[in-house]
Amino acid sequence: MPRDVSTPKELGALRQGLLDAAMRVLREQGALHLTLRRVADVAGTSTMGIYTCFGSRSGLLEAIYEYGFSLLHDAMTSSLNGHADPLARIMAVARGYREFALGDPALYALMFERPLPDFDPSPQRRNDALKLTFDLLTQATSAAAQAGLIQSNDPIRAAYLVWTTIHGIVSIELTCSLRSPLPGWFLNSREEGERVLTEGVHALLAGLT
C-alpha cells in the first residue's frame, strides 16, 4: 500500500525504505532493473514516493551512488585498523577497496562503470564522492613522501597512480570472479587475487622510491 507522509521523520523513513529497496533490486537483479516501478513495489509504496524523496529516477540513482561511496569509505577506513606506517596504510586501503568490490560487485559497477548508459552523475557529485575515498590515499602518500618513503613532489599525483593500480587490478579480478575459474590463471582464487594486488601495489611503490 502507498504510504502517506506528513512529518520529516516519516519522510526520512520513506526515503531510507526506498533506498534500501533500490539496493536490494540492484544487488539481486542488477542495475538494469532499477526502474521506479520495481523499486516502489519492493518498498511497498508508490512511484510518487520516489518523486517526493528523490525528485526523479536520476535522483534515486545519485543517492545510490553517494551511498556506495560512503560504504567504500567505511570499508577503506576499517581496513586501516590503526596502521601508522604510511606504506602499510596504502596497502590497507588497497585491501579495503578490494574487499568492498568483491563483496558488492553490482554497486561497485554502478559507481565506476556505466551499466546504465543514461546515468551520468554530475562532475560536482563525482568529485564529492571520489574525494570521500581518494583523500584517504592522498593522506597516506603525503605522509609517505614526508617520511622519505617515496619520492614525489605531488602526493596527489602519486595517490592517483596508486589508485589506478588498485582499481585496475581489482576490476580485472572482479571480471574474472564473475565467470568460471580459469585453471592456471593468476586470478583462480581469492588468495591469488590478494597476492596479485599486493605485488602490484608494492611494485608501484618501489617505482616511486
PDB file of C-alpha atoms in Angstrom:
ATOM      1  CA  MET A   1       0.000   0.000   0.000  1.00  0.00           C
ATOM      2  CA  PRO A   2       1.278   3.508  -0.765  1.00  0.00           C
ATOM      3  CA  ARG A   3       2.216   5.398   2.387  1.00  0.00           C
ATOM      4  CA  ASP A   4       1.301   8.990   3.187  1.00  0.00           C
ATOM      5  CA  VAL A   5       3.998  11.065   4.817  1.00  0.00           C
ATOM      6  CA  SER A   6       3.293  14.206   6.748  1.00  0.00           C
ATOM      7  CA  THR A   7       6.304  14.717   9.034  1.00  0.00           C
ATOM      8  CA  PRO A   8      10.073  14.936   8.437  1.00  0.00           C
ATOM      9  CA  LYS A   9      10.512  11.716  10.400  1.00  0.00           C
ATOM     10  CA  GLU A  10       8.048   9.866   8.182  1.00  0.00           C
ATOM     11  CA  LEU A  11       9.635  11.341   5.072  1.00  0.00           C
ATOM     12  CA  GLY A  12      13.068  10.233   6.275  1.00  0.00           C
ATOM     13  CA  ALA A  13      11.783   6.737   6.953  1.00  0.00           C
ATOM     14  CA  LEU A  14      10.221   6.568   3.490  1.00  0.00           C
ATOM     15  CA  ARG A  15      13.440   7.771   1.889  1.00  0.00           C
ATOM     16  CA  GLN A  16      15.501   5.155   3.718  1.00  0.00           C
ATOM     17  CA  GLY A  17      12.989   2.448   2.863  1.00  0.00           C
ATOM     18  CA  LEU A  18      13.162   3.354  -0.824  1.00  0.00           C
ATOM     19  CA  LEU A  19      16.955   3.437  -0.765  1.00  0.00           C
ATOM     20  CA  ASP A  20      17.035   0.029   0.940  1.00  0.00           C
ATOM     21  CA  ALA A  21      14.621  -1.317  -1.678  1.00  0.00           C
ATOM     22  CA  ALA A  22      16.727   0.097  -4.506  1.00  0.00           C
ATOM     23  CA  MET A  23      19.853  -1.521  -3.060  1.00  0.00           C
ATOM     24  CA  ARG A  24      18.018  -4.840  -2.857  1.00  0.00           C
ATOM     25  CA  VAL A  25      16.942  -4.595  -6.501  1.00  0.00           C
ATOM     26  CA  LEU A  26      20.459  -3.650  -7.577  1.00  0.00           C
ATOM     27  CA  ARG A  27      22.132  -6.473  -5.687  1.00  0.00           C
ATOM     28  CA  GLU A  28      19.618  -9.203  -6.514  1.00  0.00           C
ATOM     29  CA  GLN A  29      18.567  -8.266 -10.049  1.00  0.00           C
ATOM     30  CA  GLY A  30      21.131  -5.837 -11.420  1.00  0.00           C
ATOM     31  CA  ALA A  31      21.235  -2.177 -12.413  1.00  0.00           C
ATOM     32  CA  LEU A  32      19.019  -2.641 -15.470  1.00  0.00           C
ATOM     33  CA  HIS A  33      16.099  -3.465 -13.162  1.00  0.00           C
ATOM     34  CA  LEU A  34      16.350  -0.208 -11.223  1.00  0.00           C
ATOM     35  CA  THR A  35      13.051   1.120 -12.519  1.00  0.00           C
ATOM     36  CA  LEU A  36      10.758   3.334 -10.472  1.00  0.00           C
ATOM     37  CA  ARG A  37       8.015   0.728 -10.523  1.00  0.00           C
ATOM     38  CA  ARG A  38      10.298  -2.127  -9.437  1.00  0.00           C
ATOM     39  CA  VAL A  39      11.797  -0.152  -6.565  1.00  0.00           C
ATOM     40  CA  ALA A  40       8.415   1.141  -5.416  1.00  0.00           C
ATOM     41  CA  ASP A  41       6.936  -2.362  -5.457  1.00  0.00           C
ATOM     42  CA  VAL A  42       9.811  -3.749  -3.374  1.00  0.00           C
ATOM     43  CA  ALA A  43       9.444  -0.842  -0.935  1.00  0.00           C
ATOM     44  CA  GLY A  44       5.681  -1.350  -0.716  1.00  0.00           C
ATOM     45  CA  THR A  45       4.861   2.177  -1.803  1.00  0.00           C
ATOM     46  CA  SER A  46       4.007   4.139  -4.946  1.00  0.00           C
ATOM     47  CA  THR A  47       6.288   5.696  -7.527  1.00  0.00           C
ATOM     48  CA  MET A  48       5.096   9.058  -6.220  1.00  0.00           C
ATOM     49  CA  GLY A  49       7.090   8.336  -3.077  1.00  0.00           C
ATOM     50  CA  ILE A  50      10.274   8.225  -5.171  1.00  0.00           C
ATOM     51  CA  TYR A  51       9.454  11.593  -6.737  1.00  0.00           C
ATOM     52  CA  THR A  52       8.726  13.003  -3.288  1.00  0.00           C
ATOM     53  CA  CYS A  53      12.008  11.773  -1.783  1.00  0.00           C
ATOM     54  CA  PHE A  54      14.420  11.936  -4.716  1.00  0.00           C
ATOM     55  CA  GLY A  55      12.782  14.094  -7.363  1.00  0.00           C
ATOM     56  CA  SER A  56      13.324  11.619 -10.196  1.00  0.00           C
ATOM     57  CA  ARG A  57      14.857   8.287 -11.110  1.00  0.00           C
ATOM     58  CA  SER A  58      18.149  10.101 -11.654  1.00  0.00           C
ATOM     59  CA  GLY A  59      17.918  11.481  -8.125  1.00  0.00           C
ATOM     60  CA  LEU A  60      17.416   7.972  -6.781  1.00  0.00           C
ATOM     61  CA  LEU A  61      20.426   6.693  -8.732  1.00  0.00           C
ATOM     62  CA  GLU A  62      22.543   9.565  -7.438  1.00  0.00           C
ATOM     63  CA  ALA A  63      21.528   8.668  -3.884  1.00  0.00           C
ATOM     64  CA  ILE A  64      22.634   5.068  -4.508  1.00  0.00           C
ATOM     65  CA  TYR A  65      25.890   6.382  -5.996  1.00  0.00           C
ATOM     66  CA  GLU A  66      26.602   8.528  -2.941  1.00  0.00           C
ATOM     67  CA  TYR A  67      25.642   5.716  -0.583  1.00  0.00           C
ATOM     68  CA  GLY A  68      28.076   3.416  -2.375  1.00  0.00           C
ATOM     69  CA  PHE A  69      30.955   5.791  -1.782  1.00  0.00           C
ATOM     70  CA  SER A  70      30.048   6.118   1.880  1.00  0.00           C
ATOM     71  CA  LEU A  71      30.212   2.310   2.157  1.00  0.00           C
ATOM     72  CA  LEU A  72      33.532   2.253   0.284  1.00  0.00           C
ATOM     73  CA  HIS A  73      34.885   4.908   2.637  1.00  0.00           C
ATOM     74  CA  ASP A  74      33.827   2.807   5.629  1.00  0.00           C
ATOM     75  CA  ALA A  75      35.470  -0.299   4.156  1.00  0.00           C
ATOM     76  CA  MET A  76      38.736   1.511   3.458  1.00  0.00           C
ATOM     77  CA  THR A  77      38.762   3.232   6.852  1.00  0.00           C
ATOM     78  CA  SER A  78      38.046  -0.004   8.698  1.00  0.00           C
ATOM     79  CA  SER A  79      40.928  -1.715   6.927  1.00  0.00           C
ATOM     80  CA  LEU A  80      43.365   0.898   8.238  1.00  0.00           C
ATOM     81  CA  ASN A  81      42.959  -0.563  11.742  1.00  0.00           C
ATOM     82  CA  GLY A  82      45.382   1.827  13.391  1.00  0.00           C
ATOM     83  CA  HIS A  83      48.247   1.418  10.879  1.00  0.00           C
ATOM     84  CA  ALA A  84      50.763   4.215  11.481  1.00  0.00           C
ATOM     85  CA  ASP A  85      53.290   3.388   8.763  1.00  0.00           C
ATOM     86  CA  PRO A  86      52.274   5.266   5.564  1.00  0.00           C
ATOM     87  CA  LEU A  87      53.109   2.369   3.225  1.00  0.00           C
ATOM     88  CA  ALA A  88      51.131  -0.032   5.411  1.00  0.00           C
ATOM     89  CA  ARG A  89      48.219   2.412   5.290  1.00  0.00           C
ATOM     90  CA  ILE A  90      48.350   2.471   1.490  1.00  0.00           C
ATOM     91  CA  MET A  91      48.275  -1.316   1.382  1.00  0.00           C
ATOM     92  CA  ALA A  92      45.442  -1.455   3.917  1.00  0.00           C
ATOM     93  CA  VAL A  93      43.374   0.967   1.818  1.00  0.00           C
ATOM     94  CA  ALA A  94      44.010  -1.229  -1.220  1.00  0.00           C
ATOM     95  CA  ARG A  95      42.751  -4.304   0.609  1.00  0.00           C
ATOM     96  CA  GLY A  96      39.665  -2.466   1.866  1.00  0.00           C
ATOM     97  CA  TYR A  97      38.920  -1.326  -1.682  1.00  0.00           C
ATOM     98  CA  ARG A  98      39.221  -4.872  -2.982  1.00  0.00           C
ATOM     99  CA  GLU A  99      37.011  -6.359  -0.272  1.00  0.00           C
ATOM    100  CA  PHE A 100      34.317  -3.814  -0.999  1.00  0.00           C
ATOM    101  CA  ALA A 101      34.377  -4.505  -4.745  1.00  0.00           C
ATOM    102  CA  LEU A 102      34.276  -8.283  -4.387  1.00  0.00           C
ATOM    103  CA  GLY A 103      31.580  -8.094  -1.720  1.00  0.00           C
ATOM    104  CA  ASP A 104      29.259  -5.718  -3.596  1.00  0.00           C
ATOM    105  CA  PRO A 105      30.003  -6.056  -7.340  1.00  0.00           C
ATOM    106  CA  ALA A 106      26.718  -4.588  -8.610  1.00  0.00           C
ATOM    107  CA  LEU A 107      27.125  -1.444  -6.518  1.00  0.00           C
ATOM    108  CA  TYR A 108      30.804  -1.177  -7.486  1.00  0.00           C
ATOM    109  CA  ALA A 109      29.808  -1.348 -11.162  1.00  0.00           C
ATOM    110  CA  LEU A 110      27.247   1.431 -10.731  1.00  0.00           C
ATOM    111  CA  MET A 111      29.882   3.604  -9.066  1.00  0.00           C
ATOM    112  CA  PHE A 112      32.744   3.096 -11.520  1.00  0.00           C
ATOM    113  CA  GLU A 113      31.332   1.703 -14.749  1.00  0.00           C
ATOM    114  CA  ARG A 114      28.350   2.529 -16.972  1.00  0.00           C
ATOM    115  CA  PRO A 115      25.813  -0.278 -16.544  1.00  0.00           C
ATOM    116  CA  LEU A 116      23.136   2.373 -17.157  1.00  0.00           C
ATOM    117  CA  PRO A 117      24.183   4.495 -20.145  1.00  0.00           C
ATOM    118  CA  ASP A 118      21.664   7.211 -19.274  1.00  0.00           C
ATOM    119  CA  PHE A 119      23.043   7.689 -15.761  1.00  0.00           C
ATOM    120  CA  ASP A 120      25.962  10.089 -15.513  1.00  0.00           C
ATOM    121  CA  PRO A 121      26.448  11.833 -12.142  1.00  0.00           C
ATOM    122  CA  SER A 122      27.381  15.488 -12.383  1.00  0.00           C
ATOM    123  CA  PRO A 123      31.099  16.405 -12.186  1.00  0.00           C
ATOM    124  CA  GLN A 124      30.492  18.038  -8.806  1.00  0.00           C
ATOM    125  CA  ARG A 125      28.757  14.958  -7.422  1.00  0.00           C
ATOM    126  CA  ARG A 126      31.506  12.703  -8.774  1.00  0.00           C
ATOM    127  CA  ASN A 127      34.160  14.967  -7.310  1.00  0.00           C
ATOM    128  CA  ASP A 128      32.475  14.939  -3.881  1.00  0.00           C
ATOM    129  CA  ALA A 129      32.088  11.149  -3.959  1.00  0.00           C
ATOM    130  CA  LEU A 130      35.654  10.476  -5.051  1.00  0.00           C
ATOM    131  CA  LYS A 131      37.043  12.944  -2.527  1.00  0.00           C
ATOM    132  CA  LEU A 132      35.412  10.935   0.239  1.00  0.00           C
ATOM    133  CA  THR A 133      37.653   7.971  -0.596  1.00  0.00           C
ATOM    134  CA  PHE A 134      40.553   9.384  -2.601  1.00  0.00           C
ATOM    135  CA  ASP A 135      41.580  11.621   0.296  1.00  0.00           C
ATOM    136  CA  LEU A 136      42.478   8.507   2.299  1.00  0.00           C
ATOM    137  CA  LEU A 137      45.116   7.645  -0.292  1.00  0.00           C
ATOM    138  CA  THR A 138      46.299  11.233  -0.599  1.00  0.00           C
ATOM    139  CA  GLN A 139      46.857  11.442   3.146  1.00  0.00           C
ATOM    140  CA  ALA A 140      48.891   8.239   3.067  1.00  0.00           C
ATOM    141  CA  THR A 141      51.019   9.227   0.058  1.00  0.00           C
ATOM    142  CA  SER A 142      51.625  12.661   1.590  1.00  0.00           C
ATOM    143  CA  ALA A 143      52.821  11.026   4.799  1.00  0.00           C
ATOM    144  CA  ALA A 144      54.997   8.617   2.810  1.00  0.00           C
ATOM    145  CA  ALA A 145      56.599  11.493   0.899  1.00  0.00           C
ATOM    146  CA  GLN A 146      57.239  13.477   4.078  1.00  0.00           C
ATOM    147  CA  ALA A 147      58.869  10.414   5.656  1.00  0.00           C
ATOM    148  CA  GLY A 148      61.073   9.897   2.598  1.00  0.00           C
ATOM    149  CA  LEU A 149      59.472   6.515   1.850  1.00  0.00           C
ATOM    150  CA  ILE A 150      58.514   7.608  -1.670  1.00  0.00           C
ATOM    151  CA  GLN A 151      59.873  10.380  -3.857  1.00  0.00           C
ATOM    152  CA  SER A 152      57.095  12.625  -5.080  1.00  0.00           C
ATOM    153  CA  ASN A 153      56.690  16.360  -5.385  1.00  0.00           C
ATOM    154  CA  ASP A 154      52.985  15.829  -5.912  1.00  0.00           C
ATOM    155  CA  PRO A 155      51.401  13.396  -3.419  1.00  0.00           C
ATOM    156  CA  ILE A 156      48.028  13.783  -5.135  1.00  0.00           C
ATOM    157  CA  ARG A 157      49.502  12.545  -8.413  1.00  0.00           C
ATOM    158  CA  ALA A 158      51.192   9.696  -6.528  1.00  0.00           C
ATOM    159  CA  ALA A 159      47.847   8.827  -4.933  1.00  0.00           C
ATOM    160  CA  TYR A 160      46.251   8.791  -8.380  1.00  0.00           C
ATOM    161  CA  LEU A 161      48.889   6.350  -9.651  1.00  0.00           C
ATOM    162  CA  VAL A 162      48.273   4.120  -6.642  1.00  0.00           C
ATOM    163  CA  TRP A 163      44.507   4.279  -7.133  1.00  0.00           C
ATOM    164  CA  THR A 164      44.693   3.395 -10.834  1.00  0.00           C
ATOM    165  CA  THR A 165      46.843   0.393  -9.938  1.00  0.00           C
ATOM    166  CA  ILE A 166      44.407  -0.756  -7.258  1.00  0.00           C
ATOM    167  CA  HIS A 167      41.359  -0.116  -9.411  1.00  0.00           C
ATOM    168  CA  GLY A 168      42.775  -1.867 -12.457  1.00  0.00           C
ATOM    169  CA  ILE A 169      43.842  -4.986 -10.605  1.00  0.00           C
ATOM    170  CA  VAL A 170      40.623  -5.201  -8.598  1.00  0.00           C
ATOM    171  CA  SER A 171      38.391  -4.621 -11.628  1.00  0.00           C
ATOM    172  CA  ILE A 172      40.114  -7.371 -13.591  1.00  0.00           C
ATOM    173  CA  GLU A 173      39.795  -9.752 -10.643  1.00  0.00           C
ATOM    174  CA  LEU A 174      36.124  -8.859 -10.332  1.00  0.00           C
ATOM    175  CA  THR A 175      35.552  -9.608 -14.018  1.00  0.00           C
ATOM    176  CA  CYS A 176      37.272 -12.963 -13.631  1.00  0.00           C
ATOM    177  CA  SER A 177      35.368 -13.795 -10.437  1.00  0.00           C
ATOM    178  CA  LEU A 178      32.029 -13.416 -12.220  1.00  0.00           C
ATOM    179  CA  ARG A 179      32.981 -16.118 -14.724  1.00  0.00           C
ATOM    180  CA  SER A 180      34.051 -19.739 -14.492  1.00  0.00           C
ATOM    181  CA  PRO A 181      37.528 -20.140 -12.950  1.00  0.00           C
ATOM    182  CA  LEU A 182      40.353 -20.255 -15.475  1.00  0.00           C
ATOM    183  CA  PRO A 183      42.720 -23.019 -14.295  1.00  0.00           C
ATOM    184  CA  GLY A 184      46.312 -21.923 -14.032  1.00  0.00           C
ATOM    185  CA  TRP A 185      45.480 -18.235 -14.439  1.00  0.00           C
ATOM    186  CA  PHE A 186      46.743 -15.683 -11.926  1.00  0.00           C
ATOM    187  CA  LEU A 187      43.299 -14.987 -10.502  1.00  0.00           C
ATOM    188  CA  ASN A 188      41.995 -18.513  -9.970  1.00  0.00           C
ATOM    189  CA  SER A 189      41.320 -17.971  -6.248  1.00  0.00           C
ATOM    190  CA  ARG A 190      40.670 -15.212  -3.727  1.00  0.00           C
ATOM    191  CA  GLU A 191      44.099 -15.822  -2.239  1.00  0.00           C
ATOM    192  CA  GLU A 192      45.799 -15.307  -5.595  1.00  0.00           C
ATOM    193  CA  GLY A 193      43.750 -12.170  -6.153  1.00  0.00           C
ATOM    194  CA  GLU A 194      45.037 -10.635  -2.926  1.00  0.00           C
ATOM    195  CA  ARG A 195      48.574 -11.729  -3.772  1.00  0.00           C
ATOM    196  CA  VAL A 196      48.453 -10.052  -7.189  1.00  0.00           C
ATOM    197  CA  LEU A 197      47.084  -6.862  -5.637  1.00  0.00           C
ATOM    198  CA  THR A 198      49.829  -6.829  -3.014  1.00  0.00           C
ATOM    199  CA  GLU A 199      52.552  -7.406  -5.604  1.00  0.00           C
ATOM    200  CA  GLY A 200      51.131  -4.750  -7.923  1.00  0.00           C
ATOM    201  CA  VAL A 201      50.900  -2.030  -5.296  1.00  0.00           C
ATOM    202  CA  HIS A 202      54.332  -2.880  -3.903  1.00  0.00           C
ATOM    203  CA  ALA A 203      55.810  -2.713  -7.406  1.00  0.00           C
ATOM    204  CA  LEU A 204      54.353   0.746  -7.959  1.00  0.00           C
ATOM    205  CA  LEU A 205      55.559   1.983  -4.573  1.00  0.00           C
ATOM    206  CA  ALA A 206      59.013   0.596  -5.316  1.00  0.00           C
ATOM    207  CA  GLY A 207      58.992   2.603  -8.531  1.00  0.00           C
ATOM    208  CA  LEU A 208      58.221   5.756  -6.559  1.00  0.00           C
ATOM    209  CA  THR A 209      61.285   5.214  -4.396  1.00  0.00           C
TER     210      THR A 209
END
